[in-house]
mmCIF file of C-alpha atoms in Angstrom:
data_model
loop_
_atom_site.group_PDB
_atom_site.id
_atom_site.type_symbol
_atom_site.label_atom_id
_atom_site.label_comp_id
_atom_site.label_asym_id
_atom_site.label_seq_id
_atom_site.Cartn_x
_atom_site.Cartn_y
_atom_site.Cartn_z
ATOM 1 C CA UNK A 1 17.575 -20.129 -21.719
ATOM 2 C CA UNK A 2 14.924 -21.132 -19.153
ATOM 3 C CA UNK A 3 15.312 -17.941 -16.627
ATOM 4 C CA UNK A 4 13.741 -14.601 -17.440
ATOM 5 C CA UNK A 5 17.184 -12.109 -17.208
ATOM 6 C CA UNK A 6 15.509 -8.405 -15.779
ATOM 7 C CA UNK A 7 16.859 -5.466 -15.009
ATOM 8 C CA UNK A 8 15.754 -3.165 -11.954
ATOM 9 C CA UNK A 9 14.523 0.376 -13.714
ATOM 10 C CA UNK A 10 13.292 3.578 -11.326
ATOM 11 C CA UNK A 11 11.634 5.155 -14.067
ATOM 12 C CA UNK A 12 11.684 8.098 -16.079
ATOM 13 C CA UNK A 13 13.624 9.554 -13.149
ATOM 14 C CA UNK A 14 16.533 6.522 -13.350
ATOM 15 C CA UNK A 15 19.650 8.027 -15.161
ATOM 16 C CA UNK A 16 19.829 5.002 -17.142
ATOM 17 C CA UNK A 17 17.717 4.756 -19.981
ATOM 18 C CA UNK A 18 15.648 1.528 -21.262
ATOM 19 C CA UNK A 19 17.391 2.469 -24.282
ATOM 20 C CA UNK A 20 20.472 1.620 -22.958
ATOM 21 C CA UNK A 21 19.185 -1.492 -20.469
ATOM 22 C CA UNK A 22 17.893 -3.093 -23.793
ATOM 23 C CA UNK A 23 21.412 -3.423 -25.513
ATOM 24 C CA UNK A 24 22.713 -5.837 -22.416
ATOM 25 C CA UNK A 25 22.585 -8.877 -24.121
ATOM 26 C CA UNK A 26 19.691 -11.384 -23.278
ATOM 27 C CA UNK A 27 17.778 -8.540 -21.491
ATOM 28 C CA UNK A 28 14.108 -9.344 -20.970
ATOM 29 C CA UNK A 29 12.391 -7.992 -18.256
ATOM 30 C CA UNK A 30 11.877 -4.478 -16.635
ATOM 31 C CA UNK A 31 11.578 -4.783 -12.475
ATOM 32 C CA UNK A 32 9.787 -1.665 -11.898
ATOM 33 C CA UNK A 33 6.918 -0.095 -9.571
ATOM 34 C CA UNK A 34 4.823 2.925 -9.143
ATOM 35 C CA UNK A 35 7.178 5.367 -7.065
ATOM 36 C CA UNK A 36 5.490 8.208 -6.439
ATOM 37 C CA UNK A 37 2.140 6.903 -4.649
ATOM 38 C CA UNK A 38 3.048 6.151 -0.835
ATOM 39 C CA UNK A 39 2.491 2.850 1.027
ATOM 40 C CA UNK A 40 -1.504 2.020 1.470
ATOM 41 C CA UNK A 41 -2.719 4.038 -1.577
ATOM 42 C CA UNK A 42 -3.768 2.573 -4.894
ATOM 43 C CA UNK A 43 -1.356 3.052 -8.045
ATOM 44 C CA UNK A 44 -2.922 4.676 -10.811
ATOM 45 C CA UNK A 45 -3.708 2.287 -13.981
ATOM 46 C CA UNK A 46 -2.473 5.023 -16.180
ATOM 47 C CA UNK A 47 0.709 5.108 -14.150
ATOM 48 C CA UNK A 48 1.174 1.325 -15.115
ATOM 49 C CA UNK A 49 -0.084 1.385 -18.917
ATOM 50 C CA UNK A 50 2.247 4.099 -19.137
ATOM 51 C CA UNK A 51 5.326 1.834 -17.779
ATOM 52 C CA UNK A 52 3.969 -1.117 -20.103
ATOM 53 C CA UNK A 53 3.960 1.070 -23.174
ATOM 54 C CA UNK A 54 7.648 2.480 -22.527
ATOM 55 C CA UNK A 55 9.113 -0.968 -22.094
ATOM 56 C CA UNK A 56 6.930 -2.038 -25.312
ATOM 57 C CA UNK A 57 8.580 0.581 -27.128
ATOM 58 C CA UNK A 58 12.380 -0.863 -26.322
ATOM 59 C CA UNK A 59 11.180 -4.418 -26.804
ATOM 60 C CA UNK A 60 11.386 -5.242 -23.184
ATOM 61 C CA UNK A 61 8.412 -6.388 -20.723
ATOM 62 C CA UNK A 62 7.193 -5.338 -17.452
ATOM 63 C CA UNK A 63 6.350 -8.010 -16.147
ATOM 64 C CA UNK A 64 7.816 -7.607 -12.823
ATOM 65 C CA UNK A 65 6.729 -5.196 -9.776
ATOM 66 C CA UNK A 66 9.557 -4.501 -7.027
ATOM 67 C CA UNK A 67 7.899 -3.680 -5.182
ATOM 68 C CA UNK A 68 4.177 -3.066 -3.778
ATOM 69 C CA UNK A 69 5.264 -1.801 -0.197
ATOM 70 C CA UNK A 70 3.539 -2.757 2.960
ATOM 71 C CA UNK A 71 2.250 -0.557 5.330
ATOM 72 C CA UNK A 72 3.303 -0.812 8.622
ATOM 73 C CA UNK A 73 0.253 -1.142 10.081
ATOM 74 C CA UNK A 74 -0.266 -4.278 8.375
ATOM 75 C CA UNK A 75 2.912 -5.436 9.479
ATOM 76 C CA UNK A 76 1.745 -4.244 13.397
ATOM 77 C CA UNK A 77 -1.509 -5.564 12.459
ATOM 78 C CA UNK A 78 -3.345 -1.770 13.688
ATOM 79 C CA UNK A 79 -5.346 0.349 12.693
ATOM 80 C CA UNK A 80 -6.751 0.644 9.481
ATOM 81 C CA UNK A 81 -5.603 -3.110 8.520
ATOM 82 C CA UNK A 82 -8.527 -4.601 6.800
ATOM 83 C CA UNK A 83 -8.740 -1.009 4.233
ATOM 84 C CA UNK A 84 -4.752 -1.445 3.231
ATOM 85 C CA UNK A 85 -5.081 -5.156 2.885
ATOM 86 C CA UNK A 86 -8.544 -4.050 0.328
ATOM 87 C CA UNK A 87 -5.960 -1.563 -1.432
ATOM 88 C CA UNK A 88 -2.640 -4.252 -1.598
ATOM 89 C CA UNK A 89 -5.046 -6.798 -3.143
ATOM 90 C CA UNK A 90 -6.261 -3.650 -6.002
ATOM 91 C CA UNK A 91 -2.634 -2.821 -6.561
ATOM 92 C CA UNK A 92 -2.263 -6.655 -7.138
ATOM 93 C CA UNK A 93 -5.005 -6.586 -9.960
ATOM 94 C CA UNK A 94 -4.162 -3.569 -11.527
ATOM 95 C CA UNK A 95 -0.327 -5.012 -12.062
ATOM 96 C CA UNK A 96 -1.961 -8.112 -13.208
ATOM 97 C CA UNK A 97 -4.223 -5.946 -15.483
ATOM 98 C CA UNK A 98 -1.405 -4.386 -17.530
ATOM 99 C CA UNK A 99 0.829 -7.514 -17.637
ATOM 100 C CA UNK A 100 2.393 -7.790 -14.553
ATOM 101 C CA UNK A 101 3.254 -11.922 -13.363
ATOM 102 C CA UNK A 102 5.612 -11.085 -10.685
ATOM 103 C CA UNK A 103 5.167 -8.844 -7.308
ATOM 104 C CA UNK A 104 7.684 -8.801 -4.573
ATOM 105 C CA UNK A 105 7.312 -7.226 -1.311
ATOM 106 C CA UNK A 106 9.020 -7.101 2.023
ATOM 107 C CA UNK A 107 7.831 -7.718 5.731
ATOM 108 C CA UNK A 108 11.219 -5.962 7.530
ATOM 109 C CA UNK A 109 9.653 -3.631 10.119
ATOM 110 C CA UNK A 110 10.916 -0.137 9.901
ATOM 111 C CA UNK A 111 13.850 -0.091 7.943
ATOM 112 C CA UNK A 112 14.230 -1.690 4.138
ATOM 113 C CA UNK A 113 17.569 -2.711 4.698
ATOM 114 C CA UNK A 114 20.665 -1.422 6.633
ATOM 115 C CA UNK A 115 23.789 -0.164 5.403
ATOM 116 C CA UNK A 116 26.691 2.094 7.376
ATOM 117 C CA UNK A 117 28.250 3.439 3.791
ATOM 118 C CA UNK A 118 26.973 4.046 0.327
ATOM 119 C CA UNK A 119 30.280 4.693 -1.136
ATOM 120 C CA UNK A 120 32.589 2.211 0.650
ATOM 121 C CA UNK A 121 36.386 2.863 -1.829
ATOM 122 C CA UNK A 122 37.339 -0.424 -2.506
ATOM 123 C CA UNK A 123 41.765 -0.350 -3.786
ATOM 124 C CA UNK A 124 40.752 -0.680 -7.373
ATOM 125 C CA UNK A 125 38.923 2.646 -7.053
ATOM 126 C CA UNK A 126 35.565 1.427 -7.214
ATOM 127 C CA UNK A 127 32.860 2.054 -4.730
ATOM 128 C CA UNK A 128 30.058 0.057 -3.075
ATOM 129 C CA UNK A 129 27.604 -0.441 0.222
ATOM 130 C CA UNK A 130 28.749 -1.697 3.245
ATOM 131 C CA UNK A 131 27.597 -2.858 6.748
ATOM 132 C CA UNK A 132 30.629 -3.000 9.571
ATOM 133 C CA UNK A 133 29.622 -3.535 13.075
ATOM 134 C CA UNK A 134 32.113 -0.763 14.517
ATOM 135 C CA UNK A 135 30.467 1.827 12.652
ATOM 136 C CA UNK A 136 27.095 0.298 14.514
ATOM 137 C CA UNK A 137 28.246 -0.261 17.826
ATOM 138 C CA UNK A 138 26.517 2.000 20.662
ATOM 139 C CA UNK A 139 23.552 3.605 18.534
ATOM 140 C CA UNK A 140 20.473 3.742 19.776
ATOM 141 C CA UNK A 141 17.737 4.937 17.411
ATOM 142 C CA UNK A 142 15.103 4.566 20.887
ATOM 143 C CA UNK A 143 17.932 7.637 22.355
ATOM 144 C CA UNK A 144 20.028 9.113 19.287
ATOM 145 C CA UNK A 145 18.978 10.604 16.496
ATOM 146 C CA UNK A 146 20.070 8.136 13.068
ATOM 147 C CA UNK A 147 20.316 8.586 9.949
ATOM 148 C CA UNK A 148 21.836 5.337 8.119
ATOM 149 C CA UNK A 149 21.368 4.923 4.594
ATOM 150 C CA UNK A 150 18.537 2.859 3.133
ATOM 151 C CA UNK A 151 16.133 4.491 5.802
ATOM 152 C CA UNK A 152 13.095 5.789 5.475
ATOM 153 C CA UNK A 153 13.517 9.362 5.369
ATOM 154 C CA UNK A 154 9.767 10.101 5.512
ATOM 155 C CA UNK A 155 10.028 9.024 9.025
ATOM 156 C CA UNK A 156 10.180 11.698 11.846
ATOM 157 C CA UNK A 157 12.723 10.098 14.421
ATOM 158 C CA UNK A 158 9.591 10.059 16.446
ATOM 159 C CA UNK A 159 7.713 8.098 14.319
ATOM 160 C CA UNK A 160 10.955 5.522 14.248
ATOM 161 C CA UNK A 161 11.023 5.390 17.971
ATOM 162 C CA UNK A 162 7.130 4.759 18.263
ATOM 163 C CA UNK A 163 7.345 1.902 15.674
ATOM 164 C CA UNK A 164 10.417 0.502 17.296
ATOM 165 C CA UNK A 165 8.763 0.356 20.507
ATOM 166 C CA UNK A 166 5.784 -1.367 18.760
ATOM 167 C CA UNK A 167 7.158 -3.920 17.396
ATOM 168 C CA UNK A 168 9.330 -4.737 20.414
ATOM 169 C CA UNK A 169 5.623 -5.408 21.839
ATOM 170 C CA UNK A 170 4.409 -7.455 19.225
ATOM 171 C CA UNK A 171 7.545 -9.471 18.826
ATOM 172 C CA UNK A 172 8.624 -12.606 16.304
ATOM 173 C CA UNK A 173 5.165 -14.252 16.968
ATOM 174 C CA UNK A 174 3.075 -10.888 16.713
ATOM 175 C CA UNK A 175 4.948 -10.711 13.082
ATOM 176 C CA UNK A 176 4.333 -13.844 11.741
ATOM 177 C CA UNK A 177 0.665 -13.671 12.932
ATOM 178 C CA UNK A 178 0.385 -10.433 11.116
ATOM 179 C CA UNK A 179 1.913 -12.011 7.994
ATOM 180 C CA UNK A 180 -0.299 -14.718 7.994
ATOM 181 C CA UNK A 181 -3.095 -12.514 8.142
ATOM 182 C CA UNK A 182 -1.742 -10.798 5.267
ATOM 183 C CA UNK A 183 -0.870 -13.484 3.073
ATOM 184 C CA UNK A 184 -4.373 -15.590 3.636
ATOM 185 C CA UNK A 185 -5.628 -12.819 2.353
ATOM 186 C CA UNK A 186 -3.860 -11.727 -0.817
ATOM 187 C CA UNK A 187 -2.452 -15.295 -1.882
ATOM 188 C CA UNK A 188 -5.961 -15.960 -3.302
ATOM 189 C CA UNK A 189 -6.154 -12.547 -5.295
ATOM 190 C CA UNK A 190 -2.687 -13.145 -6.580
ATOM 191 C CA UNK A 191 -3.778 -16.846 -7.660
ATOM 192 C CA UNK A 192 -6.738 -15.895 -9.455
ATOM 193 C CA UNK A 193 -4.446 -13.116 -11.128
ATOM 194 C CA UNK A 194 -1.725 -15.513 -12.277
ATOM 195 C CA UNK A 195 0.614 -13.371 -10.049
ATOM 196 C CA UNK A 196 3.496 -15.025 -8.143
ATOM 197 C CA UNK A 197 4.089 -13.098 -5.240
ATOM 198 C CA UNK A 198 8.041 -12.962 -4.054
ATOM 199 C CA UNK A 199 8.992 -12.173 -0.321
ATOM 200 C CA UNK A 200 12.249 -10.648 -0.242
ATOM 201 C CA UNK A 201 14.179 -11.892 2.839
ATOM 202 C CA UNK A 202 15.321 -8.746 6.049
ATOM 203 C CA UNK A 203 18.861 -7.310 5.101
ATOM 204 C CA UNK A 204 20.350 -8.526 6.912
ATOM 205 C CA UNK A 205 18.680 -11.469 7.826
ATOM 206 C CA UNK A 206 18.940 -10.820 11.430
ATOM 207 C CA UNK A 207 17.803 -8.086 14.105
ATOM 208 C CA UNK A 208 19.154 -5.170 14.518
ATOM 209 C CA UNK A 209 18.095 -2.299 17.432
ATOM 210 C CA UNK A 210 16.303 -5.081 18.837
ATOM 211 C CA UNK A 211 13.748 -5.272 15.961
ATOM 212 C CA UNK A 212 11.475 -8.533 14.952
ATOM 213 C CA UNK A 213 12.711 -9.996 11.616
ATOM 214 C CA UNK A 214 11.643 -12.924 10.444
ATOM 215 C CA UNK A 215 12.426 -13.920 7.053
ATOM 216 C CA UNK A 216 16.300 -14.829 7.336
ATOM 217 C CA UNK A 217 16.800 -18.314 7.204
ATOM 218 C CA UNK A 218 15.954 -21.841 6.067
ATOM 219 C CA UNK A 219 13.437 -22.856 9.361
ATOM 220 C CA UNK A 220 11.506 -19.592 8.629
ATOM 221 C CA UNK A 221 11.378 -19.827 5.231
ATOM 222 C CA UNK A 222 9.926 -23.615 5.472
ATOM 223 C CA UNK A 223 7.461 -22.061 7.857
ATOM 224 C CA UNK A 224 6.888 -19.056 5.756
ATOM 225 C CA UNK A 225 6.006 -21.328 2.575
ATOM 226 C CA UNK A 226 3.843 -23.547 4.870
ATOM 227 C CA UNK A 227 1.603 -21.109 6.106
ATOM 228 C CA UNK A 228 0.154 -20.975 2.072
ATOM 229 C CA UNK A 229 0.679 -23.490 0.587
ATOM 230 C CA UNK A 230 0.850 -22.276 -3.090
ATOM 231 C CA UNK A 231 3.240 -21.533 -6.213
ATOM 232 C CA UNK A 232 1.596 -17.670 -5.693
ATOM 233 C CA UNK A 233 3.206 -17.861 -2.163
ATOM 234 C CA UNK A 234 6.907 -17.483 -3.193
ATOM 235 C CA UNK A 235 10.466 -16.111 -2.764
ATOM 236 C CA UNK A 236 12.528 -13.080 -3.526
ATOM 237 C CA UNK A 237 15.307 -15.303 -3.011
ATOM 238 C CA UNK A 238 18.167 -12.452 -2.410
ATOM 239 C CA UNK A 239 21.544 -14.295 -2.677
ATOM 240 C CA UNK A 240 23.235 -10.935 -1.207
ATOM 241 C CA UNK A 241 20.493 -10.272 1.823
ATOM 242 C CA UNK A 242 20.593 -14.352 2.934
ATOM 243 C CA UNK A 243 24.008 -14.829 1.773
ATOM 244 C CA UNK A 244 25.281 -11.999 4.815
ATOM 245 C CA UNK A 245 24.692 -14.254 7.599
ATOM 246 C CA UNK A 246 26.894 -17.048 6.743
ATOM 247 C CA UNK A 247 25.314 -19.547 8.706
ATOM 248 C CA UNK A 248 22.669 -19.753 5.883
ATOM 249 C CA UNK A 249 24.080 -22.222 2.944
ATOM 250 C CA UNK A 250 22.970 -20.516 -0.291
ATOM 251 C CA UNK A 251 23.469 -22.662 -2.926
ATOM 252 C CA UNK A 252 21.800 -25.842 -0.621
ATOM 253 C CA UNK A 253 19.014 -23.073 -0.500
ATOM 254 C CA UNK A 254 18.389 -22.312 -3.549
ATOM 255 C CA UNK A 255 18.291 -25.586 -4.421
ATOM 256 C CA UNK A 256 15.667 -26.628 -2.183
ATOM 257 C CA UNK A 257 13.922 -24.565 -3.038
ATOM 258 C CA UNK A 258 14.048 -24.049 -6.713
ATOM 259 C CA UNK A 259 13.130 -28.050 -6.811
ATOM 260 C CA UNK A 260 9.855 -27.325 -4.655
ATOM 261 C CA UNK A 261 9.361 -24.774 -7.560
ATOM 262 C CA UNK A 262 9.159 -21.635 -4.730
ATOM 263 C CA UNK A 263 11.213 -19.371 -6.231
ATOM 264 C CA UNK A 264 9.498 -16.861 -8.312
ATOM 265 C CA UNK A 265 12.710 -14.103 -8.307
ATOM 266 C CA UNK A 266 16.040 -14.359 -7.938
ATOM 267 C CA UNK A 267 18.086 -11.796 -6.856
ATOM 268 C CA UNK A 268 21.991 -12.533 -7.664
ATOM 269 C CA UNK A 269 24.707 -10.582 -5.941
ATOM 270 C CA UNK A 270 27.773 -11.473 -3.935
ATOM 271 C CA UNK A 271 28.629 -10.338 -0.741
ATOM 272 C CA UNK A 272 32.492 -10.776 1.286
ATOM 273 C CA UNK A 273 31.593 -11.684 4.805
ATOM 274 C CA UNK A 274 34.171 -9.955 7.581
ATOM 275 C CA UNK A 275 35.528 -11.723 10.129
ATOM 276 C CA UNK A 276 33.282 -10.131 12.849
ATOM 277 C CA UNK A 277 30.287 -10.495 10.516
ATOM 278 C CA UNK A 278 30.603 -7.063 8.633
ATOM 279 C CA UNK A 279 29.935 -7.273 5.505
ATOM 280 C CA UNK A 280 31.227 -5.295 1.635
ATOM 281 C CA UNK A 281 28.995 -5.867 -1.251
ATOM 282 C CA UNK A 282 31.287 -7.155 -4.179
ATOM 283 C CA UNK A 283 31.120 -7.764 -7.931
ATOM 284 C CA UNK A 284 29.148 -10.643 -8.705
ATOM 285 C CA UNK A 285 31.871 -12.730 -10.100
ATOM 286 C CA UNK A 286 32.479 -16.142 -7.122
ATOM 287 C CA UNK A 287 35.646 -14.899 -6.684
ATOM 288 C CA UNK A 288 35.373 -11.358 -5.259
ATOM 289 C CA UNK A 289 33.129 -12.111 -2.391
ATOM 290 C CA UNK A 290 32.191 -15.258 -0.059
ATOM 291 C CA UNK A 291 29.417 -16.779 -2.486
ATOM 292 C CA UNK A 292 29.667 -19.334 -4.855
ATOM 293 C CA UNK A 293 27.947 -17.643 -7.792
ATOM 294 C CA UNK A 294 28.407 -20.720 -10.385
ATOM 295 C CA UNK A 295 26.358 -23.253 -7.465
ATOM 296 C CA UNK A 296 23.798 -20.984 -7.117
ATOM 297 C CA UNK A 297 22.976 -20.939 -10.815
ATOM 298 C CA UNK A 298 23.917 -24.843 -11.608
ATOM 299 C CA UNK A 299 21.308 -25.517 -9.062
ATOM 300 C CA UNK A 300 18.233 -22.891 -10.358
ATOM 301 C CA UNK A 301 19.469 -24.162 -14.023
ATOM 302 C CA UNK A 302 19.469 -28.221 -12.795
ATOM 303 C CA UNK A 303 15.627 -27.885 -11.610
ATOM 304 C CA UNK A 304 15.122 -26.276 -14.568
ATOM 305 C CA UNK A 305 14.216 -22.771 -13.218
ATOM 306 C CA UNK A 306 12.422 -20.436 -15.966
ATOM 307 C CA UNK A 307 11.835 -17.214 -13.248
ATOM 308 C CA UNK A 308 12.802 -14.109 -13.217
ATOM 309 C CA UNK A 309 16.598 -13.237 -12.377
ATOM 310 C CA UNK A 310 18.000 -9.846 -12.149
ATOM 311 C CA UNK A 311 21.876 -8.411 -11.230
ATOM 312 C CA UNK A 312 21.373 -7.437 -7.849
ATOM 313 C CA UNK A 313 23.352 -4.344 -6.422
ATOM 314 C CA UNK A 314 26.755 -3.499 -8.401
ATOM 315 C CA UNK A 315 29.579 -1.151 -7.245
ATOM 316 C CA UNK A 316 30.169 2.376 -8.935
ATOM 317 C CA UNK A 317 33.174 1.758 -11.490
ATOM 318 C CA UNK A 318 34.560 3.208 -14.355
ATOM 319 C CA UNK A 319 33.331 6.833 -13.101
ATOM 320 C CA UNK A 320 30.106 6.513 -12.979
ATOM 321 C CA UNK A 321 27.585 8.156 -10.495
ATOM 322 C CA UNK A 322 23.770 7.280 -9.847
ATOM 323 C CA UNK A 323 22.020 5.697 -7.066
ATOM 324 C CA UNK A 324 24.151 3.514 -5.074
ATOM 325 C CA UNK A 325 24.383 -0.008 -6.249
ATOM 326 C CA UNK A 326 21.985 1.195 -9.334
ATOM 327 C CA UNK A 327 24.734 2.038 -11.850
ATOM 328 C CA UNK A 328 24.538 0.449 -15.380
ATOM 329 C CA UNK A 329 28.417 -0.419 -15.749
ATOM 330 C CA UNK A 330 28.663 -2.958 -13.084
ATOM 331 C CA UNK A 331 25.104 -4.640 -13.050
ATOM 332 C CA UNK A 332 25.219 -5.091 -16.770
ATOM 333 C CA UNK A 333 28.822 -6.839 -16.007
ATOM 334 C CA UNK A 334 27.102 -8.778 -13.728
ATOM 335 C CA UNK A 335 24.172 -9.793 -16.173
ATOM 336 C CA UNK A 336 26.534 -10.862 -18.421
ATOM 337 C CA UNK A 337 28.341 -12.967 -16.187
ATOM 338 C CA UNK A 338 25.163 -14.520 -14.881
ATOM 339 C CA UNK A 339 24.296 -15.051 -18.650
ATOM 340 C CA UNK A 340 27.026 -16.902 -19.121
ATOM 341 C CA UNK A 341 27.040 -19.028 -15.421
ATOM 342 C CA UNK A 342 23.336 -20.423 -17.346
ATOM 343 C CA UNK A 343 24.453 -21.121 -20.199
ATOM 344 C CA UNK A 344 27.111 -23.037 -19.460
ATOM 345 C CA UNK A 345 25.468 -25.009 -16.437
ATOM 346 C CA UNK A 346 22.122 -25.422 -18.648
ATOM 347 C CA UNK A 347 24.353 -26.940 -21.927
ATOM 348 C CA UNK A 348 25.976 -29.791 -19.343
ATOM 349 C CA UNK A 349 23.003 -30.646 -17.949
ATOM 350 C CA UNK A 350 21.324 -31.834 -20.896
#
């Protein structure tokens, strides 16, 4: 097969071993990252060679960083900018240095992603993430004090309402100056590296509390991709995060952009869309949610796509516990299935 199948691993403190990730059939690639070094500091090379040696060890590569995080202040464009941007572009080479090809990174401001439940039951008994709008409805993280999952918890609710308020000032436009900035900068490192660096999309891919976000749908993407124009400068492309908002037509996406040969990641999940534009994270099979899975990977396999593709979220099933959406049981289902999907579209299109 063309694609690279990966698996997302925490590290030695992930309750699933690379002993076990390595006996999912077709398994390739570790997704990993340097977890305990915060945002704007540089990862230690030891840290990394360590990583590389592990994965040697159970015949799988890193070769794939999710993810290098960026600072807010690069994202406000404040500050300290032109240090972080010095310490991104080192984190860049030191991946490169110990075999890293991949990098992906957000630009969401604030909050990763945003979820109301971790643990949603679905009939069958298993569990999974959620977003519903009625569990949403009157916050206000600028007067109440929130906690949803997926937030950063190293923020003091002070600190969120400060950055909130900031990037109210700066706006859409302030962000995509700031990414600019940021990408005219380390899109040359990254080239010289032989690094393909992946922008995950906002999840969802649309505000929420008011917030900028700016990487949800095919017009921003185009203009993302224009603003360097380069196989380096790249998506995440996160069939879950996109596929939430269901104005955005995944599989016409993906192959777009798969034939312009911008997609350096793929991140395959399935998502049911509610009527009011909730949203339960499914298994990955077409159908349990509102995605057609098989599309999506006849068009990645008909432009001949050879990147990286991991199981994206699973639910909890068959009694197992972990990090939400990180279990092995339902991902490795899901890798499976997705093994299969390429297969099958790859044989009838030769």
């Amino acid at each position: 097969m063309n694609m690279k199948l990966s698996f997302r691993w925490y590290g030695k403190d992930d309750p699933i071993s690379l002993e076990y990730i390595s006996q999912i059939p077709g398994m390739r690639s570790i997704v990993s990252a340097v977890y305990d070094v915060k945002p704007g500091e540089v990862w230690p090379e030891e840290s990394l060679k360590k990583m590389k040696e592990e994965c040697d060890a159970h015949g799988l590569v890193f070769d794939v960083v999710e993810s290098i995080p960026v600072h807010e202040n690069i994202k406000l464009g404040r500050g300290n900018v032109d240090h972080l941007l010095d310490v991104y572009c080192e984190n860049i080479r030191r991946c490169a240095k110990y075999g890293v090809k991949c990098v992906t990174y957000n630009f969401m401001p604030v909050f990763d992603w945003t979820r109301t439940q971790l643990d949603k039951k679905a009939p069958d008994g298993s569990t999974s993430l959620v977003m519903y709008w009625d569990q949403m409805r009157g916050l206000d993280p600028l007067k109440d004090d929130i906690h949803l999952p997926g937030w950063d918890s190293s923020y003091t609710q002070d600190e969120v309402r400060e950055l909130i308020t900031a990037y109210g000032e700066i706006g859409e436009e302030g962000l995509w100056k700031n990414i600019e900035i940021f990408l005219k900068k380390v899109i040359p490192v990254a080239e010289e590296c032989g690094v393909r660096m992946a922008i995950h999309p906002d999840d969802p891919p649309y505000s929420i509390f008011g917030l900028p976000r700016i990487i949800t749908n095919e017009a921003n993407l185009d203009r993302f991709l224009a603003l360097v124009d380069s196989p380096a400068n790249s998506l995440c492309l996160c069939t879950g995060s996109l596929g939430c908002a269901d104005s955005n037509d995944i599989p016409a996406m993906v192959r777009k952009y798969a034939e312009m040969d911008r997609i350096a990641f793929m991140h395959i999940r399935n998502v049911k869309i509610m009527e009011d534009g909730s949203f339960e994270e499914r298994a990955h099979l077409s159908s349990c949610g509102s995605l057609d899975i098989y599309d999506i990977v006849k068009a990645l396999a008909e432009n001949g796509f050879d990147g990286y593709v991991r199981p994206d979220h699973g639910r909890m099933i068959w009694g197992e516990t972990g990090k939400p959406g990180y279990g092995l049981f339902d991902r490795a289902l899901g890798a499976t299935y997705i093994n299969g999907l390429f297969e099958a579209c790859e044989k009838s299109a030769k």
